[in-house]
Coordinates of C-alpha atoms and ligand atoms in Angstrom, one line a residue:
X1 CA 135.6 12.6 -125.4
X2 CA 133.5 12.7 -128.6
X3 CA 131.0 15.5 -129.0
X4 CA 128.1 12.9 -129.1
X5 CA 129.4 11.4 -125.8
X6 CA 129.7 14.8 -124.2
X7 CA 126.1 15.6 -125.2
X8 CA 125.0 12.3 -123.7
X9 CA 126.8 13.2 -120.5
X10 CA 125.3 16.7 -120.4
X11 CA 121.8 15.2 -120.9
X12 CA 122.3 12.7 -118.1
X13 CA 123.7 15.4 -115.8
X14 CA 120.8 17.7 -116.6
X15 CA 118.3 14.9 -116.1
X16 CA 119.7 13.8 -112.7
X17 CA 120.0 17.5 -111.6
X18 CA 116.3 18.0 -112.4
X19 CA 115.4 14.8 -110.6
X20 CA 117.5 15.9 -107.6
X21 CA 115.9 19.3 -107.6
X22 CA 112.4 17.9 -107.7
X23 CA 113.3 15.4 -104.9
X24 CA 114.5 18.3 -102.7
X25 CA 111.5 20.4 -103.5
X26 CA 109.1 17.4 -103.2
X27 CA 110.5 16.5 -99.8
X28 CA 110.1 19.9 -98.1
X29 CA 108.3 22.3 -100.4
X30 CA 107.4 24.6 -97.6
X31 CA 110.8 24.4 -95.9
X32 CA 112.5 25.1 -99.2
X33 CA 110.2 28.1 -99.9
X34 CA 111.0 29.5 -96.4
X35 CA 114.7 29.0 -96.9
X36 CA 114.4 30.6 -100.4
X37 CA 112.6 33.6 -98.9
X38 CA 115.3 34.1 -96.3
X39 CA 118.0 33.7 -99.0
X40 CA 116.4 36.3 -101.2
X41 CA 115.9 38.7 -98.3
X42 CA 119.5 38.4 -97.2
X43 CA 120.7 38.9 -100.8
X44 CA 118.6 42.0 -101.1
X45 CA 120.0 43.5 -97.8
X46 CA 123.5 42.9 -99.3
X47 CA 122.4 44.7 -102.5
X48 CA 121.0 47.7 -100.6
X49 CA 124.2 47.8 -98.5
X50 CA 126.3 48.0 -101.6
X51 CA 124.2 50.8 -103.2
X52 CA 124.5 52.6 -99.9
X53 CA 128.2 52.8 -100.5
X54 CA 127.7 55.5 -103.1
X55 CA 126.3 58.2 -100.7
X56 CA 128.7 57.0 -98.1
X57 CA 131.7 57.6 -100.3
X58 CA 130.3 61.0 -101.4
X59 CA 129.4 62.0 -97.8
X60 CA 132.8 61.2 -96.5
X61 CA 134.3 63.2 -99.4
X62 CA 136.3 60.2 -100.7
X63 CA 135.1 60.7 -104.2
X64 CA 134.5 64.4 -104.9
X65 CA 131.5 66.5 -103.9
X66 CA 133.1 67.3 -100.5
X67 CA 132.1 65.9 -97.1
X68 CA 128.5 66.2 -96.1
X69 CA 126.9 66.3 -99.6
X70 CA 125.3 63.3 -101.2
X71 CA 124.4 64.4 -104.7
X72 CA 123.7 61.3 -106.6
X73 CA 122.6 58.6 -104.2
X74 CA 120.0 56.4 -105.5
X75 CA 118.7 56.1 -102.0
X76 CA 118.2 59.9 -101.4
X77 CA 114.4 59.6 -102.3
X78 CA 114.1 56.7 -99.8
X79 CA 115.6 58.9 -97.0
X80 CA 113.3 61.7 -97.9
X81 CA 110.3 59.3 -97.8
X82 CA 111.3 58.4 -94.3
X83 CA 111.5 62.1 -93.4
X84 CA 115.2 61.9 -92.9
X85 CA 118.2 63.5 -94.5
X86 CA 120.8 61.5 -96.2
X87 CA 123.4 62.7 -93.8
X88 CA 126.5 60.8 -92.8
X89 CA 125.2 59.6 -89.4
X90 CA 121.9 58.5 -91.0
X91 CA 123.6 56.6 -93.8
X92 CA 126.0 55.0 -91.3
X93 CA 123.2 54.1 -89.0
X94 CA 121.3 52.5 -91.9
X95 CA 124.4 50.7 -92.9
X96 CA 124.9 49.1 -89.5
X97 CA 121.1 48.3 -89.3
X98 CA 121.4 46.6 -92.7
X99 CA 124.4 44.5 -91.6
X100 CA 122.6 43.5 -88.4
X101 CA 119.5 42.5 -90.4
X102 CA 121.6 40.6 -92.8
X103 CA 123.4 38.8 -89.9
X104 CA 120.0 37.7 -88.5
X105 CA 118.8 36.6 -92.0
X106 CA 121.9 34.6 -92.7
X107 CA 121.6 32.8 -89.3
X108 CA 118.0 31.9 -90.0
X109 CA 119.0 30.8 -93.6
X110 CA 121.7 28.6 -92.3
X111 CA 119.4 26.9 -89.8
X112 CA 116.7 26.5 -92.4
X113 CA 119.2 25.1 -94.9
X114 CA 120.5 22.6 -92.3
X115 CA 116.9 21.5 -91.6
X116 CA 116.5 20.7 -95.3
X117 CA 119.8 18.9 -95.6
X118 CA 119.4 16.8 -92.5
X119 CA 115.7 16.2 -92.9
X120 CA 116.2 15.1 -96.5
X121 CA 119.0 12.7 -95.5
X122 CA 116.8 11.2 -92.9
X123 CA 113.8 11.0 -95.2
X124 CA 115.8 9.2 -97.9
X125 CA 117.3 6.7 -95.4
X126 CA 113.9 5.9 -94.0
X127 CA 112.3 5.6 -97.5
X128 CA 115.0 3.2 -98.7
X129 CA 115.0 1.2 -95.4
X130 CA 111.2 0.8 -95.7
X131 CA 111.5 -0.4 -99.3
X132 CA 114.1 -2.9 -98.1
X133 CA 112.0 -4.1 -95.3
X134 CA 109.1 -4.8 -97.6
X135 CA 111.1 -6.2 -100.5
X136 CA 110.6 -9.9 -101.3
X137 CA 113.0 -12.6 -100.1
X138 CA 113.8 -13.3 -103.7
X139 CA 115.3 -9.8 -104.0
X140 CA 117.6 -10.5 -101.1
X141 CA 118.7 -13.8 -102.6
X142 CA 120.1 -12.1 -105.6
X143 CA 121.5 -9.0 -104.0
X144 CA 124.7 -8.2 -102.2
X145 CA 124.2 -7.1 -98.6
X146 CA 127.1 -4.6 -98.7
X147 CA 125.3 -2.8 -101.5
X148 CA 122.4 -2.0 -99.1
X149 CA 124.9 -0.7 -96.5
X150 CA 126.6 1.4 -99.2
X151 CA 123.3 3.0 -100.3
X152 CA 122.3 3.7 -96.7
X153 CA 125.6 5.2 -95.7
X154 CA 127.9 6.5 -98.4
X155 CA 125.2 7.4 -101.0
X156 CA 122.9 9.0 -98.5
X157 CA 125.8 11.0 -96.9
X158 CA 126.9 12.2 -100.3
X159 CA 123.3 13.2 -101.2
X160 CA 123.2 15.2 -97.9
X161 CA 126.4 17.0 -99.0
X162 CA 124.9 17.5 -102.4
X163 CA 121.8 19.1 -100.9
X164 CA 123.9 21.7 -99.1
X165 CA 125.8 22.3 -102.3
X166 CA 122.6 22.7 -104.2
X167 CA 121.4 25.3 -101.7
X168 CA 124.8 27.0 -101.9
X169 CA 124.5 27.1 -105.7
X170 CA 121.1 28.7 -105.4
X171 CA 122.5 31.2 -102.9
X172 CA 125.5 32.0 -105.1
X173 CA 123.4 32.3 -108.2
X174 CA 120.9 34.6 -106.5
X175 CA 123.7 36.7 -105.1
X176 CA 125.1 37.0 -108.6
X177 CA 121.7 38.1 -109.9
X178 CA 121.4 40.7 -107.1
X179 CA 124.9 42.0 -107.8
X180 CA 124.1 42.1 -111.4
X181 CA 120.9 44.1 -110.7
X182 CA 122.8 46.5 -108.4
X183 CA 125.5 47.0 -111.0
X184 CA 122.8 47.5 -113.6
X185 CA 121.2 50.3 -111.5
X186 CA 124.6 52.0 -111.5
X187 CA 125.7 51.3 -115.1
X188 CA 123.6 49.1 -117.4
X189 CA 126.3 48.9 -120.1
X190 CA 128.9 47.6 -117.6
X191 CA 126.5 45.2 -116.0
X192 CA 125.6 43.7 -119.4
X193 CA 129.3 43.3 -120.2
X194 CA 129.9 41.6 -116.9
X195 CA 127.0 39.3 -117.4
X196 CA 128.2 38.2 -120.8
X197 CA 131.7 37.7 -119.3
X198 CA 130.4 35.7 -116.4
X199 CA 128.2 33.6 -118.7
X200 CA 131.3 32.8 -120.8
X201 CA 133.3 31.8 -117.8
X202 CA 130.6 29.3 -116.8
X203 CA 130.4 27.8 -120.3
X204 CA 134.2 27.3 -120.2
X205 CA 133.6 25.1 -117.1
X206 CA 131.1 22.8 -118.9
X207 CA 133.6 20.0 -119.8
X208 CA 135.2 20.2 -116.3
X209 CA 131.8 19.8 -114.6
X210 CA 131.1 16.7 -116.8
X211 CA 134.4 15.3 -115.7
X212 CA 133.5 15.9 -112.0
X213 CA 130.4 13.9 -112.5
X214 CA 132.4 11.1 -114.1
X215 CA 134.7 11.0 -111.1
X216 CA 131.6 10.9 -108.8
X217 CA 130.3 7.9 -110.7
X218 CA 133.7 6.2 -110.4
X219 CA 133.7 6.9 -106.7
X220 CA 130.3 5.3 -106.3
X221 CA 131.5 2.1 -108.0
X222 CA 134.8 2.0 -106.1
X223 CA 132.9 2.6 -102.8
X224 CA 130.7 -0.4 -103.7
X225 CA 133.8 -2.6 -104.1
X226 CA 135.3 -1.3 -100.8
X227 CA 132.1 -2.0 -98.9
X228 CA 131.8 -5.5 -100.4
X229 CA 135.4 -6.2 -99.6
X230 CA 135.1 -5.1 -96.0
X231 CA 131.8 -6.9 -95.4
X232 CA 133.2 -10.2 -96.8
X233 CA 136.3 -9.9 -94.7
X234 CA 134.6 -9.1 -91.5
X235 CA 132.1 -11.9 -92.0
X236 CA 134.8 -14.4 -92.8
X237 CA 137.4 -13.2 -90.2
X238 CA 137.6 -16.6 -88.4
X239 CA 138.3 -18.4 -91.7
X240 CA 140.7 -15.6 -92.8
X241 CA 142.7 -16.1 -89.6
X242 CA 142.6 -19.9 -89.7
X243 CA 143.8 -19.8 -93.4
X244 CA 146.5 -17.2 -92.5
X245 CA 145.0 -15.1 -95.3
X246 CA 145.3 -11.7 -93.5
X247 CA 147.8 -10.4 -95.9
X248 CA 145.6 -11.2 -98.9
X249 CA 142.6 -9.6 -97.4
X250 CA 144.7 -6.5 -96.5
X251 CA 146.0 -6.4 -100.0
X252 CA 142.5 -6.4 -101.6
X253 CA 141.4 -3.8 -99.0
X254 CA 144.4 -1.6 -99.9
X255 CA 143.8 -1.9 -103.7
X256 CA 140.1 -0.9 -103.2
X257 CA 141.1 2.0 -101.1
X258 CA 143.8 3.0 -103.6
X259 CA 141.2 3.1 -106.3
X260 CA 139.1 5.5 -104.3
X261 CA 142.1 7.7 -103.4
X262 CA 143.1 7.8 -107.0
X263 CA 139.6 8.9 -108.1
X264 CA 139.5 11.5 -105.3
X265 CA 142.9 12.9 -106.2
X266 CA 142.0 13.1 -109.9
X267 CA 138.8 14.9 -108.9
X268 CA 140.7 17.4 -106.7
X269 CA 143.2 18.1 -109.5
X270 CA 140.3 18.7 -112.0
X271 CA 138.7 21.0 -109.5
X272 CA 141.9 22.9 -108.8
X273 CA 142.5 23.4 -112.5
X274 CA 138.9 24.7 -112.9
X275 CA 139.5 27.1 -110.0
X276 CA 142.7 28.3 -111.5
X277 CA 141.1 28.9 -114.9
X278 CA 138.2 30.6 -113.3
X279 CA 140.3 33.1 -111.3
X280 CA 142.7 33.9 -114.2
X281 CA 139.8 34.4 -116.6
X282 CA 137.8 36.3 -114.0
X283 CA 140.7 38.7 -113.3
X284 CA 141.1 39.3 -117.0
X285 CA 137.4 40.0 -117.2
X286 CA 137.6 42.4 -114.3
X287 CA 140.6 44.3 -115.8
X288 CA 138.6 44.6 -119.0
X289 CA 135.6 46.0 -117.2
X290 CA 137.7 48.6 -115.3
X291 CA 139.4 49.7 -118.4
X292 CA 136.0 49.9 -120.2
X293 CA 134.5 51.9 -117.3
X294 CA 137.3 54.4 -117.2
X295 CA 138.0 54.7 -120.9
X296 CA 134.5 54.7 -122.4
X297 CA 131.8 55.5 -119.9
X298 CA 131.0 58.9 -118.5
X299 CA 130.4 57.6 -115.0
X300 CA 131.0 59.4 -111.7
X301 CA 134.1 58.3 -109.8
X302 CA 132.0 57.1 -106.8
X303 CA 130.0 54.9 -109.1
X304 CA 133.0 53.5 -110.8
X305 CA 134.6 52.8 -107.4
X306 CA 131.4 51.0 -106.3
X307 CA 131.1 49.1 -109.6
X308 CA 134.7 47.9 -109.2
X309 CA 133.9 46.9 -105.6
X310 CA 130.9 45.0 -106.9
X311 CA 132.8 43.2 -109.6
X312 CA 135.6 42.3 -107.1
X313 CA 132.8 40.7 -105.1
X314 CA 131.3 39.0 -108.1
X315 CA 134.6 37.4 -109.0
X316 CA 135.1 35.2 -105.9
X317 CA 131.4 34.4 -106.0
X318 CA 131.7 33.2 -109.6
X319 CA 134.7 31.1 -108.5
X320 CA 132.7 29.7 -105.6
X321 CA 129.8 29.0 -107.9
X322 CA 131.9 27.0 -110.3
X323 CA 133.6 25.1 -107.4
X324 CA 130.2 24.2 -105.9
X325 CA 128.9 23.2 -109.4
X326 CA 131.9 20.8 -109.7
X327 CA 131.3 19.4 -106.2
X328 CA 127.5 19.1 -106.9
X329 CA 128.2 17.2 -110.1
X330 CA 130.5 14.9 -108.1
X331 CA 127.7 14.2 -105.6
X332 CA 124.9 13.6 -108.2
X333 CA 126.0 10.1 -109.1
X334 CA 125.3 9.1 -105.5
X335 CA 121.7 10.4 -106.0
X336 CA 121.5 8.4 -109.3
X337 CA 122.8 5.3 -107.5
X338 CA 120.3 5.8 -104.6
X339 CA 117.4 6.3 -107.0
X340 CA 118.3 3.1 -108.8
X341 CA 118.6 1.1 -105.6
X342 CA 115.3 2.5 -104.3
X343 CA 113.5 1.7 -107.6
X344 CA 114.9 -1.8 -107.6
X345 CA 113.9 -2.5 -104.0
X346 CA 110.4 -0.9 -104.4
X347 CA 109.9 -2.9 -107.6
X348 CA 110.5 -6.1 -105.7
X349 CA 108.0 -5.3 -102.9
X350 CA 106.1 -8.3 -101.5
X351 CA 102.4 -8.0 -102.4
X352 CA 100.8 -6.8 -99.2
X353 CA 97.3 -6.0 -100.1
X354 CA 95.9 -7.8 -97.1
X355 CA 92.2 -7.9 -97.9
X356 CA 89.7 -7.6 -95.1
X357 CA 88.5 -11.2 -95.8
X358 CA 92.0 -12.6 -95.4
X359 CA 92.5 -10.7 -92.1
X360 CA 89.2 -12.0 -90.9
X361 CA 90.0 -15.6 -91.7
X362 CA 93.7 -16.3 -91.1
X363 CA 95.2 -19.7 -92.1
X364 CA 95.1 -21.7 -88.9
X365 CA 96.3 -25.1 -90.1
X366 CA 93.7 -27.1 -88.2
X367 CA 93.3 -29.9 -90.7
X368 CA 96.2 -30.1 -93.2
X369 CA 98.7 -28.4 -95.4
X370 CA 98.7 -29.7 -98.9
X371 CA 101.1 -29.0 -101.7
X372 CA 99.6 -29.6 -105.1
X373 CA 102.1 -30.0 -108.0
X374 CA 104.4 -27.2 -106.9
X375 CA 107.3 -26.3 -109.2
X376 CA 110.0 -23.8 -108.5
X377 CA 113.1 -22.6 -110.3
X378 CA 115.5 -19.8 -109.2
X379 CA 116.0 -18.9 -112.8
X380 CA 112.6 -19.3 -114.5
X381 CA 113.2 -20.1 -118.2
X382 CA 116.4 -22.1 -117.6
X383 CA 116.0 -25.9 -117.6
X384 CA 116.2 -27.9 -114.4
X385 CA 113.7 -26.7 -111.8
X386 CA 114.6 -27.2 -108.1
X387 CA 111.1 -28.6 -107.5
X388 CA 109.1 -30.2 -110.3
X389 CA 105.5 -30.7 -109.6
X390 CA 106.0 -31.9 -106.0
X391 CA 102.9 -32.9 -104.1
X392 CA 102.5 -33.9 -100.5
X393 CA 100.3 -33.5 -97.4
X394 CA 101.2 -32.4 -93.9
X395 CA 98.4 -33.4 -91.5
X396 CA 97.8 -30.8 -88.7
X397 CA 99.8 -31.8 -85.6
X398 CA 102.0 -34.3 -87.4
X399 CA 105.7 -34.5 -87.3
X400 CA 107.2 -34.8 -90.8
X401 CA 110.8 -35.3 -91.5
X402 CA 112.2 -34.1 -94.9
X403 CA 115.2 -35.9 -96.2
X404 CA 117.2 -35.6 -99.4
X405 CA 120.7 -35.1 -100.7
X406 CA 122.4 -31.8 -100.3
X407 CA 121.1 -29.4 -103.0
X408 CA 117.9 -31.5 -103.5
X409 CA 115.7 -28.5 -102.7
X410 CA 114.8 -29.0 -99.0
X411 CA 115.5 -25.4 -97.9
X412 CA 113.8 -24.1 -101.0
X413 CA 110.7 -26.2 -100.0
X414 CA 110.9 -24.6 -96.5
X415 CA 111.0 -21.1 -98.1
X416 CA 107.9 -22.0 -100.2
X417 CA 106.0 -23.3 -97.1
X418 CA 106.7 -20.0 -95.4
X419 CA 105.6 -18.0 -98.3
X420 CA 109.0 -16.5 -98.7
X421 CA 109.1 -17.9 -102.3
X422 CA 106.1 -18.3 -104.5
X423 CA 105.8 -21.5 -106.6
X424 CA 106.1 -20.9 -110.4
X425 CA 103.1 -23.3 -110.7
X426 CA 101.0 -25.4 -108.5
X427 CA 99.7 -24.2 -105.1
X428 CA 99.9 -24.7 -101.4
X429 CA 96.6 -25.1 -99.6
X430 CA 96.1 -24.7 -95.9
X431 CA 92.9 -26.3 -94.7
X432 CA 91.8 -26.2 -98.3
X433 CA 92.5 -22.5 -98.8
X434 CA 95.4 -21.4 -101.0
X435 CA 98.4 -19.6 -99.5
X436 CA 98.2 -16.5 -101.7
X437 CA 100.0 -13.1 -101.3
X438 CA 97.1 -11.6 -99.3
X439 CA 97.3 -14.3 -96.7
X440 CA 101.1 -14.5 -96.4
X441 CA 101.4 -11.9 -93.6
X442 CA 98.9 -13.6 -91.3
X443 CA 100.3 -17.0 -92.2
X444 CA 103.8 -16.0 -91.2
X445 CA 102.5 -14.7 -87.8
X446 CA 101.8 -18.4 -87.0
X447 CA 105.1 -19.8 -88.1
X448 CA 108.2 -20.7 -86.1
X449 CA 111.4 -21.2 -88.1
X450 CA 114.8 -22.4 -86.9
X451 CA 117.5 -22.2 -89.6
X452 CA 120.8 -23.9 -89.7
X453 CA 122.6 -20.6 -89.5
X454 CA 121.1 -19.0 -86.4
X455 CA 120.7 -15.3 -86.2
X456 CA 121.3 -13.7 -82.8
X457 CA 121.9 -10.0 -82.3
X458 CA 124.5 -8.5 -79.9
X459 CA 122.1 -8.3 -77.0
X460 CA 120.8 -10.2 -74.0
X461 CA 119.2 -13.7 -74.2
X462 CA 115.9 -12.1 -73.1
X463 CA 116.0 -9.4 -75.8
X464 CA 116.9 -12.0 -78.4
X465 CA 113.9 -14.2 -77.5
X466 CA 111.5 -11.2 -77.1
X467 CA 112.5 -10.1 -80.6
X468 CA 110.2 -12.9 -81.9
X469 CA 107.5 -12.3 -79.3
X470 CA 107.7 -8.8 -77.8
X471 CA 105.0 -9.4 -75.1
X472 CA 106.5 -12.6 -73.7
X473 CA 106.9 -12.7 -69.9
X474 CA 110.0 -14.1 -68.2
X475 CA 108.1 -17.2 -67.2
X476 CA 107.1 -17.8 -70.8
X477 CA 110.7 -17.3 -71.8
X478 CA 111.9 -19.9 -69.2
X479 CA 109.3 -22.3 -70.4
X480 CA 110.3 -22.1 -74.0
X481 CA 114.0 -22.3 -73.0
X482 CA 113.1 -25.4 -71.0
X483 CA 111.3 -27.0 -74.0
X484 CA 114.3 -26.3 -76.2
X485 CA 116.7 -27.9 -73.7
X486 CA 118.4 -24.5 -73.2
X487 CA 117.2 -23.6 -69.7
X488 CA 120.1 -25.4 -67.9
X489 CA 122.9 -23.6 -69.7
X490 CA 121.1 -20.3 -69.4
X491 CA 120.7 -20.8 -65.7
X492 CA 124.4 -21.5 -65.4
X493 CA 125.3 -18.2 -67.0
X494 CA 126.2 -15.5 -64.3
X495 CA 123.6 -13.1 -65.6
X496 CA 121.0 -15.7 -66.7
X497 CA 118.5 -14.2 -69.2
X498 CA 120.4 -11.0 -69.0
X499 CA 123.6 -12.5 -70.4
X500 CA 124.8 -10.8 -73.6
X501 CA 125.3 -13.3 -76.4
X502 CA 128.0 -11.4 -78.3
X503 CA 128.1 -10.3 -81.9
X504 CA 125.9 -12.8 -83.8
X505 CA 125.9 -15.0 -80.7
X506 CA 129.7 -15.4 -80.8
X507 CA 130.0 -15.9 -77.0
X508 CA 128.0 -19.2 -77.2
X509 CA 128.7 -22.5 -78.8
X510 CA 127.0 -23.5 -82.0
X511 CA 124.7 -25.9 -80.1
X512 CA 123.8 -23.3 -77.6
X513 CA 122.9 -20.8 -80.3
X514 CA 120.7 -23.4 -82.0
X515 CA 118.9 -24.2 -78.8
X516 CA 118.2 -20.5 -78.2
X517 CA 116.9 -20.2 -81.8
X518 CA 114.6 -23.1 -81.1
X519 CA 113.4 -21.5 -77.8
X520 CA 112.7 -18.3 -79.7
X521 CA 110.6 -20.1 -82.3
X522 CA 108.7 -22.0 -79.6
X523 CA 108.0 -18.7 -77.8
X524 CA 105.7 -17.7 -80.7
X525 CA 103.6 -20.8 -80.0
X526 CA 103.6 -21.5 -83.8
X527 CA 101.1 -23.5 -85.7
X528 CA 103.8 -24.7 -88.0
X529 CA 107.3 -25.2 -86.8
X530 CA 110.0 -25.6 -89.4
X531 CA 113.5 -26.8 -88.4
X532 CA 116.0 -26.6 -91.2
X533 CA 119.0 -28.7 -90.3
X534 CA 118.5 -27.0 -86.9
X535 CA 120.2 -29.7 -84.8
X536 CA 123.3 -30.1 -87.0
X537 CA 125.5 -28.4 -84.5
X538 CA 124.2 -30.2 -81.4
X539 CA 125.8 -33.0 -79.5
X540 CA 123.9 -36.2 -79.2
X541 CA 122.7 -35.4 -75.7
X542 CA 121.2 -32.0 -76.6
X543 CA 119.8 -33.4 -79.8
X544 CA 118.1 -36.1 -77.9
X545 CA 116.6 -33.5 -75.5
X546 CA 115.3 -31.5 -78.5
X547 CA 113.9 -34.6 -80.0
X548 CA 112.0 -35.4 -76.8
X549 CA 110.7 -31.8 -76.8
X550 CA 109.5 -32.0 -80.4
X551 CA 107.9 -35.3 -79.6
X552 CA 105.9 -33.6 -76.9
X553 CA 104.8 -30.9 -79.3
X554 CA 103.2 -33.5 -81.5
X555 CA 99.5 -32.8 -81.7
X556 CA 100.0 -29.3 -80.5
X557 CA 101.7 -27.9 -83.6
X558 CA 102.7 -29.2 -87.0
X559 CA 106.4 -29.8 -87.2
X560 CA 108.6 -30.1 -90.3
X561 CA 112.1 -31.3 -89.6
X562 CA 114.7 -31.1 -92.3
X563 CA 117.5 -33.3 -91.5
X564 CA 119.9 -36.0 -92.7
X565 CA 120.3 -37.8 -89.4
X566 CA 118.7 -41.2 -89.5
X567 CA 117.6 -41.5 -85.9
X568 CA 115.1 -38.7 -86.5
X569 CA 113.4 -40.9 -89.0
X570 CA 112.1 -43.2 -86.3
X571 CA 110.3 -40.4 -84.5
X572 CA 108.5 -39.1 -87.6
X573 CA 104.8 -39.6 -88.5
X574 CA 105.8 -39.4 -92.1
X575 CA 109.0 -38.9 -94.2
X576 CA 109.2 -36.9 -97.3
X577 CA 112.2 -37.6 -99.5
X578 CA 113.0 -34.9 -102.1
X579 CA 114.4 -36.5 -105.2
X580 CA 114.7 -35.1 -108.7
X581 CA 112.4 -32.2 -107.7
X582 CA 109.6 -34.5 -106.5
X583 CA 108.5 -35.0 -103.0
X584 CA 108.1 -38.7 -102.4
X585 CA 106.2 -39.7 -99.3
X586 CA 108.2 -42.6 -98.1
X587 CA 105.8 -43.7 -95.5
X588 CA 106.3 -45.4 -92.2
X589 CA 109.7 -44.8 -90.6
X590 CA 110.5 -48.5 -90.3
X591 CA 110.3 -48.8 -94.1
X592 CA 112.9 -46.1 -94.4
X593 CA 115.2 -47.5 -91.8
X594 CA 115.2 -50.8 -93.6
X595 CA 115.9 -49.2 -96.9
Ligands
LIG1 P1 119.0 -28.3 -99.9 O1 118.4 -27.5 -98.8 O2 118.3 -29.6 -100.2 O3 120.5 -28.6 -99.7 P2 118.5 -26.0 -101.5 O4 117.1 -25.8 -101.4 O5 119.3 -25.1 -100.6 O6 118.9 -27.5 -101.2 O7 119.0 -25.8 -103.0 C1 118.4 -26.4 -104.1 C2 119.0 -26.0 -105.4 O8 118.8 -24.6 -105.6 C3 120.5 -26.2 -105.4 O9 120.9 -26.7 -106.6 C4 121.1 -24.8 -105.2 O10 122.3 -24.6 -105.9 C5 120.0 -23.9 -105.8 N1 119.9 -22.7 -105.1 C6 119.7 -22.5 -103.8 N2 119.6 -21.2 -103.5 C7 119.7 -20.5 -104.6 C8 119.7 -19.1 -105.0 N3 119.6 -18.2 -104.1 N4 119.9 -18.8 -106.3 C9 120.0 -19.8 -107.2 N5 120.0 -21.1 -107.0 C10 119.9 -21.5 -105.7

């Protein structure tokens, strides 16, 4: 890698690390402060424990002075202050008390750290999900579903891991500082030398840490491919089986998986190399320090022993620190990817500034809905708009059929009527008042929509219907099932309304699913009911029943029926034909049947 490229990577790494740190601190400032206090306290107890080794060694007579005499303990004044002698039993008792205190602090620190990690993971998931829930329909049209799942699962999980690594890095670093300070109190010269050496060791790791981050980025994109592959395969399983394409799907799954394994392996190898370099250079540094201590410093043997002990503890901590830095760098791209996804979703939020005036006066559709010269294009700026200055009127309580060739723009028009899409120009007026962002939420509360692709969740019929109208009673549910020509088949099911429909309604026929979807829309008692090719999977008999039901709704609600079936045309009050982006009111049904 070129020097400029490395600098760029370093900058990115530093920037993401700072963002990550501020997210962690911003999420739980107080929790982090508490955890930090516990960490510092436990590090200090460890430091005191180490200094206590000097009088301990002297008192036990291991290092000159003879048993029972502690000449040079830095802690002697402390004992005197407490009115105690620095005798062996006292020093030993203090030692045990310190270890017990440290044990308690470590436990509290682990719980506090866990709270930060788990809490942050939950917080980030909630934040992203909330951003998704309020993102505009347009955003979903151009995004891939599996990317959302990846952000919510893989990215968030890796960020959680990264958080615990970040905390560990802080612990390791503070421990190193405490060890350094302790060593400094025993021999400043040796401590300075050790600090320079440890600094050099970390600088040596710079390139390796950048590589770890690169592997982390690769893992994010390979994950994305894997999630996309699996989602597509599961969604298209019936087709896959009917085409006998299992092997092909298995192959593409394997290759996505192999890419991930390759990246992970390369990362492991990189990490192992770094670990090896770190322990070899660390051992060399330790040897140098011991030699330096013995050969050049006039230090007491007990101090030299403790110093060596301290440095042998510093060494694995430095190795741990570098390992954790590598792992953290590996996790940071997940945070970068999460931040990007969150920013994108938040940037596409639906305007929801519901003004008090709009709340007070919801759009009721009591007179008419009028579209005035609405134009819409999925790619503004490119020629060929889907709708090009289309104008029409839907009188309240009327039954309008919308016809047009496939791809003419019928579903797009339905999305515009629901306020899911916003016209590039022109406007939609309900009872003379424009359908603007502020009124969209209350407008949708009065809508019933039945799409061609019904959406049912793996739950009971009752739960699926109540999803649209949570307060509906069983009687109201039966009534709407009846109106949607679905009551008979539901009654025949062994569990009635309690029957589970299967994943996405897979235990029902296409026609049954559509009738349930219609019943669900009717349960809302909508002011405007939009059916988008909603009877395409019905047999003639069921379709006839729905048609009769819709005819009965006439006058009670405004109905828009998107269809290509001619016999509906006879039932309609008016017919809109979408042609070349225009909505042409064809007029009386008889005229169309003759055409
Ligand atoms: P219809 O319902 O009449 O079959 P649509 O409203 O679904 O037609 O589509 C109208 C046109 O808009 C088609 O040319 C289609 O390719 C295009 N279109 C539909 N959805 C999208 C989308 N999400 N992004 C870009 N173009 C789209």
